[in-house]
XYZ file of C-alpha atoms in Angstrom:
500
model
C -0.028 0.065 -0.081
C 1.504 3.212 -1.091
C 1.920 6.074 1.327
C 0.198 9.263 1.052
C 3.608 11.080 0.729
C 4.377 8.880 -2.412
C 1.151 10.016 -4.017
C 1.490 13.561 -3.524
C 2.608 15.565 -6.772
C 6.575 15.784 -7.192
C 7.756 19.499 -7.785
C 9.628 19.517 -11.024
C 12.088 22.089 -11.457
C 12.454 23.309 -15.088
C 15.843 23.255 -16.408
C 17.196 26.918 -17.052
C 17.233 28.021 -21.069
C 20.874 28.645 -20.936
C 21.787 25.013 -19.985
C 19.757 23.659 -23.082
C 23.187 23.119 -25.071
C 27.008 24.023 -24.750
C 26.504 26.264 -27.727
C 23.767 28.315 -26.128
C 25.862 28.347 -22.769
C 28.943 29.741 -24.851
C 26.775 32.239 -26.689
C 25.520 33.848 -23.481
C 28.964 33.658 -21.601
C 30.596 35.692 -24.650
C 27.734 37.809 -25.132
C 27.857 39.009 -21.243
C 31.628 39.598 -21.752
C 31.476 41.899 -24.797
C 28.694 43.773 -23.083
C 30.661 44.165 -19.779
C 33.453 45.427 -21.659
C 31.110 48.108 -23.650
C 29.505 49.137 -20.449
C 32.332 50.219 -18.742
C 33.078 53.569 -20.781
C 29.452 53.892 -21.084
C 28.980 53.990 -17.461
C 32.145 56.356 -16.621
C 30.675 58.404 -19.385
C 27.058 58.814 -17.417
C 28.763 59.363 -14.460
C 30.365 62.184 -15.899
C 27.016 63.748 -17.245
C 25.853 63.887 -13.708
C 29.274 64.858 -11.971
C 29.903 61.749 -9.703
C 32.582 59.303 -9.212
C 32.809 56.907 -12.118
C 32.429 54.319 -9.468
C 28.943 55.369 -8.968
C 27.827 54.805 -12.445
C 29.696 51.276 -12.563
C 28.126 50.125 -9.381
C 24.680 50.953 -10.780
C 25.469 49.163 -13.933
C 26.570 46.122 -11.835
C 23.586 45.991 -9.644
C 21.067 46.849 -12.181
C 22.025 44.086 -14.431
C 22.330 41.461 -11.721
C 19.195 42.374 -9.955
C 16.834 42.755 -13.099
C 18.189 39.035 -14.429
C 17.214 37.465 -10.927
C 14.134 39.305 -10.497
C 12.785 38.369 -13.825
C 13.160 40.968 -16.425
C 12.612 40.837 -20.288
C 15.208 37.811 -21.129
C 18.505 39.052 -22.744
C 17.621 42.885 -22.323
C 20.623 44.623 -20.658
C 19.758 47.120 -17.702
C 22.178 49.389 -16.477
C 23.203 53.168 -15.755
C 21.866 55.216 -19.013
C 22.248 58.691 -20.363
C 18.435 59.397 -20.259
C 18.352 58.609 -16.379
C 21.710 60.679 -15.786
C 20.136 63.788 -17.418
C 16.889 63.484 -14.988
C 18.591 63.294 -12.026
C 22.044 65.528 -12.746
C 20.177 68.893 -11.679
C 19.041 67.286 -8.400
C 22.951 66.087 -7.873
C 24.075 69.614 -8.858
C 22.183 71.484 -6.446
C 21.770 69.044 -3.158
C 24.549 66.448 -3.397
C 24.987 62.609 -3.802
C 22.853 61.626 -0.799
C 19.753 63.455 -2.453
C 20.443 61.631 -5.778
C 20.602 57.998 -3.915
C 17.518 59.103 -2.341
C 15.726 59.973 -5.437
C 17.011 56.501 -7.252
C 15.546 54.837 -4.220
C 12.046 56.316 -4.304
C 11.978 56.231 -7.896
C 12.271 52.554 -7.831
C 9.324 52.597 -5.362
C 7.125 54.679 -7.940
C 8.223 52.030 -10.407
C 6.992 49.088 -8.389
C 3.735 50.957 -7.775
C 3.261 51.925 -11.421
C 4.126 48.518 -12.541
C 1.453 47.000 -9.994
C -1.123 49.456 -11.122
C -0.669 48.185 -14.659
C 1.081 50.979 -16.275
C 2.589 48.542 -18.862
C -0.709 48.193 -20.456
C -0.300 51.809 -21.847
C 2.292 50.262 -24.343
C -0.725 49.041 -26.561
C -1.314 52.614 -27.218
C 2.369 53.145 -28.798
C 1.631 53.058 -32.784
C 4.080 51.151 -34.759
C 5.370 54.264 -36.351
C 6.335 55.528 -32.964
C 8.244 52.360 -32.524
C 10.025 52.856 -35.889
C 10.914 56.599 -34.955
C 12.000 55.567 -31.655
C 14.188 52.884 -32.863
C 15.777 55.131 -35.730
C 16.391 58.010 -33.231
C 18.301 55.616 -30.967
C 20.415 54.478 -33.708
C 21.075 58.276 -34.437
C 21.827 58.982 -30.754
C 23.981 56.081 -30.487
C 26.116 57.070 -33.395
C 26.123 60.801 -32.117
C 27.310 59.723 -28.812
C 30.768 58.276 -30.436
C 31.290 61.559 -32.381
C 33.181 63.310 -29.370
C 35.525 60.091 -29.477
C 36.389 60.866 -33.063
C 37.050 64.517 -32.494
C 40.341 66.181 -31.938
C 42.106 62.788 -31.245
C 45.540 61.174 -32.891
C 45.217 60.231 -36.324
C 45.723 56.584 -35.368
C 42.274 56.504 -34.012
C 40.597 56.636 -37.475
C 42.557 53.534 -38.900
C 42.112 51.642 -35.741
C 37.977 52.493 -35.839
C 37.935 51.350 -39.471
C 39.891 48.049 -38.482
C 37.414 47.364 -35.969
C 34.599 47.845 -38.213
C 36.274 45.627 -40.842
C 36.830 42.789 -38.431
C 33.036 42.781 -37.276
C 31.960 42.751 -40.912
C 34.016 39.837 -42.445
C 35.063 37.926 -39.111
C 31.780 36.343 -38.727
C 31.950 35.134 -42.393
C 34.974 32.812 -41.008
C 33.546 31.716 -37.635
C 30.622 32.474 -35.375
C 31.874 30.821 -32.587
C 33.277 33.791 -30.813
C 31.368 37.196 -31.239
C 32.954 39.614 -33.574
C 32.704 42.577 -31.345
C 34.760 40.705 -28.656
C 37.341 39.667 -31.543
C 37.692 43.124 -32.551
C 38.423 44.609 -28.904
C 40.991 42.107 -28.058
C 42.723 42.482 -31.663
C 42.822 46.075 -31.327
C 43.955 46.384 -27.688
C 46.815 43.668 -28.510
C 47.845 46.169 -31.562
C 47.907 49.318 -29.564
C 49.773 47.897 -26.446
C 52.049 45.987 -28.408
C 53.067 48.580 -30.930
C 52.976 51.433 -28.261
C 50.447 53.475 -30.263
C 49.128 56.604 -28.111
C 45.514 56.672 -28.212
C 42.780 57.405 -25.914
C 41.871 54.351 -23.587
C 39.184 53.226 -21.424
C 41.431 54.127 -18.378
C 41.305 58.106 -19.571
C 37.849 57.932 -18.803
C 38.174 57.647 -15.005
C 39.555 55.283 -12.458
C 37.879 51.958 -12.259
C 36.671 50.909 -8.910
C 38.731 48.401 -6.679
C 36.301 46.878 -4.226
C 32.628 45.881 -4.470
C 29.814 48.095 -3.326
C 28.768 48.396 0.149
C 24.829 48.690 1.118
C 23.956 51.665 2.876
C 21.327 54.547 3.662
C 21.499 57.748 1.639
C 23.261 60.468 3.833
C 20.054 62.874 4.107
C 17.766 64.363 6.707
C 14.824 61.763 6.778
C 12.200 64.678 6.715
C 9.065 65.845 4.662
C 11.348 68.518 3.075
C 13.556 66.085 1.665
C 10.726 64.109 0.450
C 9.034 67.007 -1.189
C 12.297 67.802 -2.745
C 13.296 64.450 -4.135
C 9.621 63.283 -5.186
C 9.572 65.354 -8.403
C 12.716 64.111 -9.652
C 12.084 60.544 -8.574
C 8.772 60.638 -10.199
C 10.353 61.671 -13.655
C 12.899 59.268 -12.953
C 10.517 56.375 -12.870
C 8.354 57.618 -15.720
C 11.495 57.779 -18.300
C 12.849 54.644 -16.859
C 9.732 52.650 -17.361
C 8.887 54.008 -20.811
C 12.747 53.180 -22.196
C 12.603 49.708 -20.407
C 9.112 48.914 -21.966
C 9.905 50.374 -25.430
C 13.145 48.339 -25.432
C 11.355 45.077 -24.165
C 8.783 45.622 -27.138
C 11.771 45.874 -29.565
C 13.321 42.596 -28.260
C 10.282 41.153 -28.410
C 9.841 41.804 -31.966
C 13.716 40.820 -32.847
C 13.255 37.385 -30.923
C 9.884 36.440 -31.782
C 9.093 36.066 -28.129
C 6.661 37.627 -25.809
C 7.565 39.186 -22.226
C 5.596 40.062 -19.295
C 5.610 44.022 -19.419
C 4.246 44.194 -15.811
C 6.944 42.005 -14.315
C 9.647 44.060 -16.062
C 8.129 47.191 -14.714
C 8.291 45.732 -11.214
C 11.577 44.405 -11.692
C 13.259 47.461 -12.898
C 11.740 49.536 -9.870
C 13.383 46.544 -7.477
C 16.536 46.838 -9.353
C 16.685 50.730 -8.735
C 15.999 50.176 -4.992
C 18.578 47.920 -4.600
C 21.096 49.974 -6.647
C 20.425 53.001 -4.653
C 21.055 51.167 -1.185
C 24.248 50.012 -2.726
C 25.198 53.709 -3.841
C 24.701 53.553 -7.422
C 22.990 56.097 -9.711
C 20.322 53.933 -11.049
C 19.257 52.923 -14.261
C 16.801 51.225 -17.038
C 17.052 48.992 -20.015
C 19.963 50.232 -22.381
C 19.169 49.965 -25.828
C 22.587 50.149 -27.017
C 23.930 47.340 -25.385
C 20.869 45.248 -25.584
C 21.403 45.432 -29.270
C 24.987 44.373 -28.814
C 23.716 41.270 -26.544
C 20.532 40.586 -28.604
C 21.254 41.345 -32.526
C 25.091 41.134 -32.717
C 26.032 38.429 -30.222
C 22.867 36.302 -30.457
C 22.194 36.052 -26.812
C 18.564 34.977 -25.669
C 18.531 34.291 -22.191
C 18.836 36.178 -18.433
C 22.157 34.425 -18.007
C 24.038 36.885 -20.113
C 22.390 39.612 -18.577
C 23.530 38.518 -15.039
C 27.125 37.938 -16.612
C 27.111 41.249 -18.029
C 27.050 43.040 -14.638
C 29.033 40.239 -12.857
C 31.976 40.279 -15.582
C 31.824 44.181 -15.287
C 32.930 44.238 -11.581
C 35.147 41.299 -12.140
C 36.715 43.250 -15.098
C 37.145 46.490 -13.006
C 38.337 44.948 -9.769
C 40.497 41.956 -10.925
C 41.673 43.222 -14.367
C 41.528 46.867 -13.909
C 44.944 47.998 -15.583
C 44.137 45.452 -18.827
C 40.736 46.949 -19.137
C 42.196 50.502 -18.670
C 44.428 49.984 -21.773
C 41.426 49.007 -24.229
C 41.582 51.763 -26.844
C 38.248 53.654 -27.021
C 38.485 53.392 -31.012
C 37.701 49.622 -30.186
C 34.457 50.583 -28.269
C 33.546 53.390 -30.601
C 33.674 50.796 -33.460
C 31.329 48.247 -31.738
C 28.830 51.072 -31.031
C 28.953 52.271 -34.672
C 28.336 48.695 -35.679
C 25.163 48.730 -33.326
C 23.802 51.925 -34.651
C 24.033 50.596 -37.876
C 22.382 47.364 -36.900
C 19.731 49.191 -34.922
C 18.571 51.589 -37.595
C 15.527 50.399 -39.618
C 16.888 51.022 -42.993
C 13.648 49.550 -44.575
C 11.585 52.339 -43.145
C 13.332 54.922 -45.233
C 13.789 52.811 -48.412
C 12.016 54.842 -51.471
C 9.652 51.706 -52.159
C 8.525 52.133 -48.450
C 8.355 55.672 -48.431
C 6.112 55.575 -51.690
C 3.583 53.300 -50.100
C 3.405 54.589 -46.361
C 0.602 57.064 -45.650
C 1.822 60.702 -45.052
C 0.315 60.817 -41.483
C 2.458 57.691 -40.491
C 5.619 59.183 -42.033
C 4.980 62.290 -40.070
C 4.564 60.527 -36.836
C 7.726 58.547 -37.377
C 9.600 61.889 -38.466
C 8.223 64.017 -35.424
C 9.326 61.188 -33.158
C 12.900 61.174 -34.409
C 13.190 64.937 -34.363
C 12.049 65.333 -30.720
C 14.372 62.774 -29.629
C 17.566 63.901 -31.347
C 16.686 67.312 -30.468
C 15.902 66.677 -26.759
C 18.276 63.674 -26.360
C 15.319 62.292 -24.440
C 13.412 59.243 -25.837
C 10.777 59.755 -23.332
C 9.856 63.406 -24.635
C 10.039 61.877 -28.357
C 7.817 58.864 -27.652
C 5.085 61.115 -25.721
C 5.322 63.832 -28.675
C 4.960 60.967 -31.189
C 2.100 59.316 -29.521
C 0.105 62.510 -29.454
C 0.950 63.588 -32.954
C -0.368 59.922 -33.752
C -3.605 60.527 -31.834
C -4.284 64.038 -33.455
C -3.666 62.485 -37.196
C -6.203 59.483 -36.215
C -8.873 61.516 -34.590
C -8.566 64.014 -37.619
C -8.978 61.263 -40.126
C -11.781 59.219 -38.083
C -13.669 62.454 -37.841
C -14.087 62.714 -41.703
C -15.428 59.128 -41.930
C -18.949 60.325 -40.485
C -21.553 60.839 -43.098
C -25.383 61.967 -42.664
C -27.820 61.364 -45.776
C -31.439 62.427 -45.594
C -34.419 60.976 -47.189
C -37.684 62.637 -47.119
C -40.954 60.319 -47.473
C -42.913 60.490 -50.813
C -45.815 62.222 -48.627
C -43.607 64.874 -47.321
C -44.632 64.131 -43.626
C -41.259 62.629 -42.519
C -37.445 62.740 -43.186
C -35.282 59.898 -42.137
C -31.548 60.642 -41.567
C -28.900 57.958 -41.656
C -25.866 58.662 -39.648
C -22.899 56.309 -40.397
C -19.604 56.545 -38.365
C -17.964 57.147 -34.999
C -19.411 59.830 -33.265
C -16.997 61.387 -30.802
C -15.574 65.034 -29.933
C -13.938 65.467 -33.172
C -16.490 63.990 -35.721
C -19.629 65.370 -33.709
C -18.535 68.898 -33.928
C -19.507 69.086 -37.491
C -22.778 66.925 -36.881
C -25.122 69.852 -36.097
C -24.386 71.455 -39.671
C -25.580 68.542 -41.244
C -29.376 69.118 -41.050
C -31.871 71.153 -42.851
C -33.538 72.475 -39.754
C -35.577 75.214 -42.012
C -37.088 73.289 -44.643
C -37.375 69.464 -42.886
C -40.920 68.322 -42.473
C -42.376 68.047 -38.590
C -41.548 64.373 -38.126
C -37.632 63.963 -37.902
C -35.963 60.456 -37.600
C -32.352 60.279 -37.026
C -31.121 56.500 -37.492
C -28.058 55.693 -35.738
C -27.862 51.755 -36.721
C -24.799 52.117 -38.489
C -22.951 54.770 -35.779
C -21.664 54.671 -32.101
C -21.538 57.403 -29.632
C -18.234 57.460 -28.098
C -18.469 60.650 -25.846
C -20.348 63.389 -23.987
C -19.610 65.594 -27.022
C -21.856 63.286 -29.237
C -24.686 63.617 -26.968
C -24.343 67.051 -26.538
C -24.264 67.244 -30.521
C -27.689 65.490 -30.625
C -29.076 67.474 -27.772
C -28.251 70.488 -29.856
C -29.800 69.135 -33.081
C -32.987 68.262 -31.144
C -33.023 71.711 -29.516
C -32.883 73.508 -33.093
C -35.799 71.596 -34.437
C -37.909 71.992 -31.296
C -37.332 75.739 -31.718
C -39.173 75.424 -35.132
C -41.992 73.118 -33.623
C -40.560 69.822 -34.884
C -40.260 66.556 -33.117
C -36.962 64.507 -33.234
C -37.006 60.694 -32.836
C -33.444 59.002 -32.485
C -33.429 55.219 -33.420
C -31.006 52.507 -34.160
C -28.930 52.741 -30.858
C -26.745 49.822 -30.068
C -26.653 49.279 -26.494
C -23.554 50.949 -25.179
C -24.753 54.192 -26.973
C -28.110 53.796 -25.932
C -26.847 53.636 -22.304
C -24.710 56.827 -22.603
C -27.660 58.723 -24.503
C -29.738 57.711 -21.779
C -27.856 58.637 -18.999
C -26.609 62.125 -20.602
C -29.201 63.334 -23.049
C -30.764 66.625 -21.660
C -28.041 66.804 -18.464
C -25.306 68.492 -20.420
C -26.347 72.281 -20.223
C -27.830 74.224 -17.517
C -31.166 74.913 -19.480
C -32.474 71.623 -18.785
């Protein structure tokens, strides 16, 4: 006789996807190493933007990547210190110091967890494809523009090194794809510059690398209401920008990998990662489109292991191999990022064939998004303006789809107006002028069988029509309302002006 314990269902632990095969594991490990190398100068650069010690940016990149991989962020997406987040909190640091910056990062993380739990990620469905394409293209332009300072006023040797790095990344994959081409490019160019003694800017020139792991602690601020009111606006802006960039990047990776990710889980994960980062003295961050493209598109990573290792390798490289990493020429990393910008840009979107077929409104939205992002260097502003532009164009287009046609009975005692289309604030404004109040017979029927009432503006327009006919002693009957339209009309009709 079997015991109750033997009959209980057994807990099955699923094998991590990065253990699927040695090839997958190798790809993830090497991808993580390439991303870690590319993260170092970027994290230092973002620290310089804010004005903090380079270690603050490097610690943020380490904790963001490691924590988000554990709490369940989008597979293969890289989160670390970013330029957009640096720009948001830089004014706070300059005015109040590091303690307030750290406090804003922690509070921003709390806001992200709350917003994620409230379902803010569901708003992503309202981002049109044209805004996504504009977002991607603007991102590619910003990635390239960020490399321009590294090519200005530098020794002549930098240019052939960049060209050599690009050539290696283009042609090396034709030989083998076992080792990521960006990693080969970084190693080869470093060996060349060190052995030949070529004097060019290196990673070490960006700032000193940390020599120990970060230690957790509380922000050095007075825990008062004044402190909270000071950091709250920055923290909220930090939370919104971080979520928007992360969710847009996650959606982009979904498309590249043909897989779906849980955006609510991603939002909460970003918040948790920022809270942990704040307590470890980091400057916070979000998803990084450039590093994610290196990881996913260039290196072929597909699991969370590459994200975890990118953060882990970052600290190992800084602490254990600091002198070696410091010797990497910036030209090698510039070449990698130029390759990323070329791979990120949606060249199909600007092909003459595409431009001829695409509606003018879609092209306008894409162009507005690109211009706003590039002009402000803020992806969030570009996406918001792009979405607003898309909404205005959509509303204007739908408003013109409403049609009113009237038929008078042969005996001349009744007229039936058939209204077709979507009635909302943009389309209902002109509705009042589609009727012949003066010459119509006394009995007027408005048939809304092929229409739908969406808002109070439409009900107010129908009220105005009835009022105009009533002033001439004529009766209006509205028929054909579907249930949602009838409910709204019944609830609001005659209640929208003070005269009723």
